[in-house]
Every structure is written in structure tokens, then in C-alpha cells.
Amino acid sequence: MFAAFRRAFAQKSRPNAWRRGAWRLALILTLCAGFALPAQAQRAPHFEFIRDAEIEHYLRTLATPIFRAADIDPNAVSIALIKSNAVNAFVAGGMNEFFFTGLLQMTESPEQLAGIIAHETGHIAGGHLVRGSEAMRNASAQAILGMVLGVAAGVASGNGQATAAAISGAQNVAERGLLSFSRAQESSADAAGLSFLDRAGVSSNGMLAFMKKLAGQELLPSDRQVEYVRTHPLTQDRIDAVAHHLETSPYADSHEDPKFQVMHERMKAKLMGFLQPQTALLRTTDKDPRISARYARAIAFYQTNQLPRALALTDGLLREEPDNPFFYELKAQMLFENSRVDEAVALYKKAVDLLPDSALLRVAYGHALLESKNADNLDLAIRQLTEANRLEEREPETWRFLASAWGKKAELTKDQQYEGLVSYALAEEAVARGADKEAQQFADRALKVLPKSTPYWLRAQDIKLSIDTEGHR
Ligand SMILES: [Zn+2]
């Protein structure tokens, strides 16, 4: 299974970047990246998840006051990014908010994005959710979307081709009739969203501006409309209600903290640099005074295999902002993928020191430590990955790295306990993918080897007991 995942991921990747098994990008594709698609599915959209420490940090910082205003524990909500030009966002499987990169790129300000987050949070608060099974509650957001779209079998078996075909066959979320809301639910999500924005002291102007932007879409034939309009039916009533609310809201003219504007610009710069590098190179110059422009450009050079220019620009950014963890991360990623692992290790350390609560940065640091030839780094790698797991449970990738780290320990020490830990980590990895049967098999194996009643033994037992003999919860 482990190998199947890695093979599947390696197919799409640029050969130079992935040769060393370096399959972590700052933007990582985590579900169905790049499987060869059957001919009839070639033009159909399919989903790839991306993980990015900076963008997730921004979304979370922006969303936290809104979640609090909704009386929702911010830590209980997971935010997932889907790489797609489609403009959409939705909630599914409990407290999971999914944002398409096309939607993030269409927003022009933090207030607009806050409006969308408030509306989606209104769906959560209103209980407008696709019913989640028990497995969904324990799985990662990626696995949940797979389950919602009915592709869990493909994911669980590591049969990427089946997964990609199933998702492509789905055409898009809206046409499947999944995740679409009624007009009544839309109005109620707006009303809830507006009250959350007021409670958080955020102007609803952004919500109105984005709705007006979408309103032009209603006139287009349905195959040219953005998906968001189809999953969240837009009516003049909704726009009028938001405009009316603004007339009386004390926060109508308030603005988000200027730091959010900076974060918003960098999010858009990063997405353009990674996803549309040619466009980024056309629209910017090396001498552009805006950091966001040079950031987009540095990433675009890196994406188009022009490493020296990418590094030169990134070094310039670091001189201007020597405490920016994401600039260190970018440089580390560039070097790591070009086999300069020891330099990458030092830069990732710097990034983690600057933003210790980012699970993704710790995973990247742990991975770089794991890939370095220095066996002394192994224990530090395990510490980083363990801490990443504490900060963010249910991320299959972290458990895969940890399994690999414990596997190396087993080789070095010939200590059988580490073999037990490998099985335990693979059990957790399977839980995070929603693959209960595999989770149970690995938990069984771990229980046979690990010393009884130790913490990891107990957790392996928890996994085993939470799944019945049929492999279901
Ligand atoms: Zn909606």
C-alpha cells in the first residue's frame, strides 16, 4: 500500500524534483494527483488536494474569529484546499470546509473571503451537512471528500486509476447533486453568516461584493457558470438581504486588520506562482517593488526549473523579511527538491523555530531530516513528526513518514519494538484514510509486538476496539 501510494504520486511529478522520493511540495497533492486518466475522462475535471502551511495559516487566522462567533471550536473545523480552477466552496462530512483554489483566486480582499467563510460556517451551524458516518469523523478531510464522492474504495486500495476515474466521472460536485443546498438553506446560511461577521466585527461588505461578482454568472449558460453558483443558488433576494443588513450593521465600514490584506495578496501570489507560473512570469518583473509580485515570480521560476533565478529572488525576500517562516520554507523546498538536503534541513529548522505551531512545517522539517544521510538526525526527525501529529491528527502523510523513521530505527538498532511502532503508525495512517480493515490488521500486528500497556500499545488497542471484526465501525 505504501509503495502503491508513492508510485501513484510519482507518475505526475516532474522527474528531477521527485527522483529522490521527495514527494512533499509546499503545495502537496494528496489524493488523486496525476493518475493516468482513461481517455474518456481526460477533459473532465478531477480533484487534487493541496496542503500549504502559509495559505492554511491565513485561512485559519481569518476564520478563527468567525468560528468563535458561531460558538464553534476553531480546532474542531478542518479547512481543506482543492486544486481546481472551478470556483467553489462547501462543507461536508461534519466540520470540514473545502475551498477550491479557483475561488480563493477570485476573491479580491480578506473581507470577501471572510464573507464566504461566514456563509459556509452558516451551513455548519445550520446543520446543512451531508450525513457523515462514524468513519468520516475519524478520517482526514481528504478521505472524507473521497467518501462523499463515493471513491473510498479506490483510495483505500491504493488503486489510483480507479479513484481518478470515479472522480472524473463525477464531472463536478454540482452535477452530482451532492453538496448542493436549497434556496432556503442558502438564505439561512447568509443570515447566520451575517450575524457571525457582526459578532466578529467584520464588515459584510465583502460578502456583498463577492455576491455581486457572482451575480453576473447567473446570466451565463449553466455550463459556463462558476460551480459556486450551482451549489449555492444565488438569488436577488439574497443580495438584497445582505445589502439591507449593511444599512444597519455598525461594522459596515470596518476593515480587516491590514495584516490580512498582506496575507491575502501573498496567498494569491503563491497560488498564481504554483498553478499558473507562466502567467506569473508575464505579469511581474524582478524589480517589482511589491513583495507579493516577487514572491509569485520566485515560485514561478522554481516551477519552471529556473532554480538560480528562483533562489536569487527568494534570498532578496529573506533579506527584506528575515523573520518570515514561509520564505525560509520556500527556499528549503527548492533546495530539498534539488538534492541539497542539508541546507534544506537548516532552513526548515529556521521556519519551524519561527512558527512552531505549524504541523505542516514540522512534517517538512521531519521529512528533510529523515532524508538526510546523517543517522544522528533520525531521533530529531521522529520528534518533529510526533509533534506534528500532536498538532494535527489524522494526516496520513505524517504517519507514513513516522512509519519510515521507525523502520530506519528498527534497521539500525535491531530492536523489535520499532517494528511494532511501524505497524502502529501504519494503523494510524489507515485510520486517517478511512481504511478500517487495514487499520485493524496493522493494529493487530502492533499489539503482538509492542510491550503490553505501553502508550502506543494502548492506542493500537483503541484502534482495534473501535473497529469490529467486519472492518466497520
Ligand atoms: Zn451556501
XYZ file of C-alpha atoms and ligand atoms in Angstrom:
474
model
C 0.000 0.000 0.000
C 2.760 2.350 0.959
C 4.587 1.659 -2.268
C 1.390 1.985 -4.281
C 0.865 5.473 -2.973
C 4.371 6.520 -3.768
C 4.263 5.073 -7.254
C 0.970 6.740 -7.909
C 2.250 10.100 -6.790
C 5.458 9.774 -8.715
C 3.704 9.448 -12.060
C 2.774 13.058 -12.439
C 5.700 14.657 -10.780
C 8.456 16.448 -12.534
C 11.175 13.823 -12.732
C 14.013 15.956 -11.372
C 12.044 17.019 -8.348
C 10.722 13.626 -7.400
C 13.631 11.392 -8.252
C 14.714 11.165 -4.662
C 11.261 10.302 -3.461
C 10.814 13.924 -2.472
C 7.089 13.904 -2.832
C 6.363 16.723 -0.457
C 5.856 20.053 -2.121
C 4.905 23.027 -0.043
C 1.871 22.549 -2.190
C 1.301 18.837 -1.926
C -1.113 16.831 -3.950
C -2.563 14.352 -1.557
C -5.403 12.431 -3.076
C -5.518 11.656 -6.723
C -2.633 13.535 -8.184
C -1.714 12.691 -11.661
C -3.018 9.248 -12.263
C -3.230 8.334 -15.890
C -6.802 9.015 -16.809
C -8.877 6.883 -19.142
C -9.331 8.643 -22.484
C -12.995 9.459 -21.984
C -12.224 11.165 -18.693
C -9.365 13.299 -19.930
C -11.303 16.510 -20.186
C -13.426 16.011 -17.111
C -12.272 17.878 -14.028
C -10.810 15.892 -11.178
C -9.708 16.857 -7.725
C -6.320 17.247 -6.206
C -5.847 18.413 -2.666
C -3.136 20.819 -1.794
C -1.562 21.451 1.557
C 0.253 24.679 2.180
C 1.365 25.957 5.579
C 1.054 29.629 4.664
C -2.345 29.542 2.966
C -3.802 27.328 5.677
C -2.349 29.636 8.317
C -4.011 32.620 6.636
C -7.393 30.937 6.221
C -7.336 29.747 9.798
C -6.334 33.130 11.198
C -9.079 34.803 9.179
C -11.666 32.152 10.062
C -10.973 31.774 13.779
C -12.964 34.851 14.945
C -15.843 33.758 12.691
C -15.856 30.206 14.100
C -15.778 31.646 17.627
C -18.675 33.978 16.783
C -20.596 30.875 15.701
C -19.781 29.149 19.025
C -17.751 26.572 17.136
C -14.395 25.407 18.473
C -11.951 26.570 15.781
C -9.839 23.463 16.345
C -12.812 21.261 15.522
C -13.095 22.598 11.983
C -10.743 21.348 9.321
C -10.047 23.512 6.307
C -9.066 21.761 3.098
C -7.900 23.217 -0.197
C -8.780 21.657 -3.521
C -6.652 22.434 -6.523
C -9.160 23.330 -9.197
C -9.940 26.283 -11.407
C -13.574 25.732 -10.524
C -14.921 28.428 -8.245
C -16.469 26.586 -5.329
C -16.511 26.025 -1.606
C -18.599 23.701 0.528
C -18.906 21.914 3.823
C -19.085 18.125 4.150
C -18.743 15.203 6.493
C -19.090 17.206 9.683
C -16.969 20.238 10.341
C -14.926 20.297 7.174
C -14.793 23.344 4.950
C -13.462 22.813 1.445
C -12.174 25.717 -0.638
C -11.299 25.451 -4.318
C -8.213 27.392 -5.371
C -10.296 28.935 -8.190
C -12.489 30.547 -5.563
C -9.534 31.775 -3.489
C -8.035 33.297 -6.620
C -11.298 35.047 -7.483
C -11.569 36.828 -4.114
C -10.119 40.325 -4.056
C -9.873 41.032 -0.357
C -9.835 39.384 3.056
C -13.356 40.788 3.611
C -14.653 38.882 0.565
C -13.034 35.668 1.739
C -14.323 36.236 5.283
C -17.815 36.565 3.779
C -17.511 33.169 2.109
C -16.137 31.577 5.278
C -19.001 33.097 7.284
C -21.552 31.731 4.803
C -20.025 28.222 4.842
C -19.874 28.358 8.632
C -23.564 29.261 8.486
C -24.155 25.917 6.730
C -22.296 24.115 9.530
C -24.209 25.985 12.236
C -27.491 25.264 10.445
C -26.688 21.559 10.215
C -26.892 21.612 6.404
C -24.464 18.768 6.131
C -24.001 15.747 4.034
C -24.517 12.980 6.549
C -21.251 11.720 7.954
C -20.583 8.170 9.009
C -18.520 7.303 12.059
C -15.583 6.600 9.763
C -15.844 10.140 8.426
C -15.469 11.591 11.870
C -12.089 9.954 12.232
C -10.797 10.356 8.724
C -8.844 13.204 7.225
C -10.632 15.846 5.164
C -9.137 14.272 2.048
C -10.556 10.863 2.875
C -13.899 12.448 3.718
C -14.268 14.060 0.334
C -13.378 10.714 -1.210
C -16.182 9.121 0.803
C -18.643 11.860 -0.083
C -17.917 11.350 -3.756
C -18.043 7.580 -3.370
C -14.456 6.860 -4.241
C -13.246 5.476 -0.935
C -12.590 2.027 -2.379
C -10.142 3.384 -4.916
C -8.296 5.393 -2.310
C -8.160 2.607 0.224
C -6.770 0.057 -2.179
C -4.191 2.475 -3.479
C -5.761 1.942 -6.883
C -5.271 5.461 -8.091
C -6.605 4.893 -11.544
C -9.964 3.772 -10.225
C -10.081 6.779 -7.949
C -9.281 9.276 -10.648
C -11.805 7.684 -12.975
C -14.514 7.775 -10.345
C -13.867 11.403 -9.523
C -13.554 12.457 -13.139
C -16.731 10.614 -13.930
C -18.374 12.746 -11.309
C -17.910 15.729 -13.668
C -18.208 18.115 -10.819
C -19.640 18.399 -7.397
C -22.669 20.367 -8.508
C -23.773 17.999 -11.241
C -23.670 15.046 -8.916
C -26.335 16.809 -6.906
C -24.083 16.375 -3.897
C -23.311 19.198 -1.557
C -25.882 21.419 -3.194
C -28.065 23.495 -0.954
C -31.662 24.619 -1.259
C -32.566 28.286 -1.608
C -33.966 28.247 1.931
C -30.700 26.831 3.249
C -28.777 29.475 1.325
C -30.767 32.298 2.877
C -30.386 30.815 6.329
C -26.608 30.364 5.862
C -26.404 34.022 4.785
C -28.366 35.215 7.802
C -26.190 33.169 10.155
C -23.039 34.297 8.327
C -24.038 37.960 8.643
C -24.546 37.630 12.371
C -21.159 35.876 12.751
C -19.457 38.673 10.811
C -21.068 41.303 13.048
C -20.108 39.416 16.180
C -16.537 39.152 14.882
C -16.561 42.865 13.997
C -16.027 42.170 10.298
C -17.839 44.174 7.622
C -20.315 42.269 5.452
C -19.280 44.486 2.558
C -17.007 41.739 1.301
C -19.846 39.221 1.285
C -21.948 41.632 -0.757
C -19.113 42.431 -3.165
C -18.446 38.747 -3.833
C -22.142 38.019 -4.343
C -22.348 40.823 -6.880
C -19.345 39.350 -8.613
C -21.126 36.014 -8.790
C -24.410 37.600 -9.835
C -23.079 38.228 -13.346
C -22.692 34.455 -13.551
C -26.418 33.839 -13.303
C -26.873 35.190 -16.800
C -24.415 32.717 -18.288
C -25.471 29.313 -19.648
C -25.195 26.755 -16.846
C -22.101 25.051 -18.265
C -20.230 28.349 -18.054
C -21.379 29.378 -14.612
C -18.973 29.027 -11.748
C -19.774 25.976 -9.667
C -20.337 28.013 -6.549
C -23.497 29.473 -8.039
C -24.821 25.973 -8.704
C -24.028 24.505 -5.294
C -25.102 27.708 -3.545
C -28.044 29.057 -5.596
C -27.824 32.828 -5.748
C -30.939 34.969 -5.924
C -31.595 38.699 -5.911
C -33.314 38.160 -2.547
C -30.016 37.042 -1.050
C -28.144 40.041 -2.392
C -30.888 42.381 -1.165
C -30.804 40.801 2.291
C -27.058 41.383 2.644
C -27.373 44.966 1.354
C -30.187 45.567 3.837
C -28.115 44.158 6.686
C -25.279 46.508 5.809
C -27.567 49.518 6.182
C -27.909 48.840 9.891
C -24.720 46.980 10.768
C -22.363 49.006 12.997
C -19.484 47.236 11.257
C -20.467 48.134 7.681
C -17.422 50.343 7.201
C -14.902 48.493 9.337
C -11.862 46.969 7.675
C -9.943 43.833 8.487
C -6.538 44.240 10.100
C -4.106 45.346 7.331
C -2.024 42.215 8.027
C -4.843 40.226 6.411
C -4.531 42.241 3.219
C -0.840 41.297 3.085
C -1.657 37.630 3.757
C -4.357 37.716 1.090
C -2.017 39.134 -1.535
C 0.631 36.540 -0.714
C -1.897 33.718 -0.884
C -2.899 34.847 -4.365
C 0.732 35.354 -5.365
C 1.599 31.868 -4.204
C -1.338 30.233 -5.964
C -0.505 32.005 -9.211
C 3.189 31.128 -8.908
C 2.474 27.448 -8.344
C -0.593 26.990 -10.503
C -0.110 29.480 -13.354
C 3.669 30.071 -13.423
C 3.711 31.389 -16.997
C 1.089 33.994 -16.144
C 3.051 34.983 -13.048
C 6.211 35.488 -15.095
C 4.353 37.616 -17.640
C 2.695 39.824 -15.063
C 5.722 40.577 -12.869
C 9.338 41.737 -13.049
C 12.377 41.066 -10.854
C 12.382 44.726 -9.866
C 8.738 44.954 -8.850
C 8.646 46.769 -5.504
C 5.775 44.609 -4.263
C 6.907 41.603 -2.243
C 3.871 39.646 -3.420
C 4.907 40.127 -7.068
C 8.459 38.924 -6.474
C 7.095 36.050 -4.393
C 4.866 34.894 -7.260
C 7.820 35.253 -9.597
C 10.260 33.330 -7.396
C 7.799 30.442 -7.178
C 7.115 30.596 -10.922
C 10.854 30.393 -11.704
C 11.124 27.415 -9.405
C 8.090 25.772 -11.030
C 9.637 26.274 -14.461
C 13.024 24.806 -13.477
C 14.924 28.099 -13.278
C 16.394 27.474 -9.846
C 19.159 30.120 -9.791
C 16.693 32.923 -10.549
C 14.198 31.496 -8.076
C 16.834 31.367 -5.326
C 18.092 34.885 -6.056
C 14.603 36.337 -5.706
C 13.877 34.305 -2.578
C 17.135 35.490 -0.992
C 16.030 39.052 -1.702
C 12.700 38.395 0.017
C 14.503 36.908 3.021
C 16.711 39.994 3.303
C 13.572 42.118 3.497
C 11.727 39.845 5.912
C 14.282 37.792 7.825
C 11.569 36.532 10.206
C 9.167 35.186 7.597
C 8.854 31.410 8.127
C 7.288 30.886 4.705
C 10.189 32.420 2.808
C 12.538 30.022 4.636
C 10.160 27.204 3.814
C 10.123 28.120 0.126
C 13.888 28.209 -0.077
C 14.133 24.951 1.873
C 11.702 23.299 -0.501
C 13.631 24.460 -3.568
C 16.893 23.125 -2.164
C 15.398 19.900 -0.844
C 13.946 19.025 -4.213
C 17.292 19.724 -5.807
C 19.109 17.265 -3.545
C 20.591 19.939 -1.253
C 19.112 18.225 1.787
C 21.462 19.508 4.498
C 20.889 23.140 3.510
C 17.159 22.461 3.438
C 17.311 20.957 6.949
C 18.855 24.168 8.332
C 16.230 26.347 6.618
C 13.305 24.194 7.725
C 14.643 24.407 11.279
C 14.537 28.177 10.987
C 10.953 28.067 9.661
C 9.844 25.766 12.497
C 11.539 27.977 15.092
C 9.601 30.960 13.720
C 6.229 29.177 13.537
C 6.388 26.225 15.959
C 2.658 25.520 15.827
C 2.575 24.665 12.147
C 2.197 20.918 11.742
C 2.986 21.163 8.035
C 6.312 22.910 8.615
C 7.254 20.252 11.174
C 6.350 17.475 8.745
C 8.512 19.077 6.051
C 11.368 19.506 8.542
C 10.953 15.939 9.779
C 10.922 14.640 6.209
C 14.112 16.551 5.339
C 15.805 15.202 8.490
C 14.683 11.714 7.520
C 16.152 12.053 4.023
C 19.472 13.435 5.228
C 22.268 10.912 5.282
C 23.051 11.743 8.878
C 21.739 8.961 11.149
C 22.017 11.324 14.106
C 19.081 13.261 12.618
C 16.737 10.301 12.952
C 15.662 10.931 16.545
C 15.096 14.611 15.792
C 13.003 13.617 12.755
C 10.867 11.364 14.969
C 10.417 14.215 17.470
C 9.285 16.624 14.721
C 6.862 14.124 13.226
C 5.456 13.180 16.621
C 4.925 16.855 17.415
C 3.266 17.347 14.003
C 0.885 14.519 14.881
C 0.065 16.174 18.165
C -0.693 19.458 16.379
C -2.693 17.849 13.604
C -4.051 14.350 13.934
C -5.220 12.241 11.037
C -2.760 13.364 8.416
C -1.852 10.146 6.595
C 1.399 11.536 5.245
C 2.832 12.263 8.692
C 2.126 8.710 9.778
C 3.798 7.374 6.621
C 6.945 9.378 7.396
C 6.853 8.236 11.002
C 6.496 4.617 9.892
C 9.515 5.127 7.680
C 11.510 6.768 10.509
C 10.702 3.962 12.939
C 11.553 1.468 10.204
C 15.020 3.015 9.919
C 15.362 2.832 13.697
C 14.460 -0.855 13.566
C 17.168 -1.456 10.963
C 19.793 0.427 12.948
C 19.014 -0.967 16.390
C 17.614 -4.428 15.514
C 15.109 -3.651 18.250
C 11.822 -5.431 17.543
C 9.817 -2.764 19.332
C 10.431 -0.414 16.444
C 8.821 -2.945 14.108
C 5.780 -2.765 16.356
C 5.819 1.014 16.091
C 5.943 0.786 12.287
C 2.774 -1.343 12.364
C 1.171 1.074 14.802
C 1.989 4.092 12.591
C 0.571 2.286 9.540
C -2.586 1.539 11.536
C -2.978 5.250 12.296
C -2.252 6.054 8.655
C -5.042 3.699 7.573
C -7.456 5.254 10.094
C -6.701 8.667 8.643
C -7.542 7.365 5.176
C -10.743 5.805 6.428
C -9.378 2.331 5.579
C -10.693 0.484 8.622
C -9.845 -3.049 7.597
C -6.195 -2.223 7.005
C -6.125 -0.231 10.228
C -7.308 -3.276 12.124
C -4.719 -5.553 10.524
C -1.864 -3.191 11.347
C -3.168 -2.612 14.874
C -3.260 -6.399 15.387
C 0.330 -6.677 14.257
C 1.409 -3.813 16.533
C -0.312 -5.377 19.548
C 1.626 -8.616 19.074
C 4.998 -6.863 19.177
C 4.693 -3.804 21.418
C 5.126 -4.243 25.176
C 1.724 -4.565 26.783
C 0.085 -1.478 28.328
C 2.648 0.986 26.979
C 1.094 4.173 25.472
C 1.422 3.056 21.850
C 0.128 -0.426 22.698
C -2.930 1.201 24.268
C -3.518 3.343 21.213
C -3.203 0.345 18.919
C -5.776 -1.384 21.100
C -8.089 1.632 20.836
C -7.908 1.389 17.063
C -8.624 -2.339 17.129
C -11.538 -1.976 19.531
C -13.111 0.889 17.585
C -13.455 -1.329 14.543
C -15.494 -4.522 14.598
C -14.379 -7.765 13.015
C -16.010 -6.890 9.703
C -13.727 -3.910 9.402
C -16.519 -1.396 10.094
C -17.033 0.987 12.937
Zn -24.296 28.129 0.546
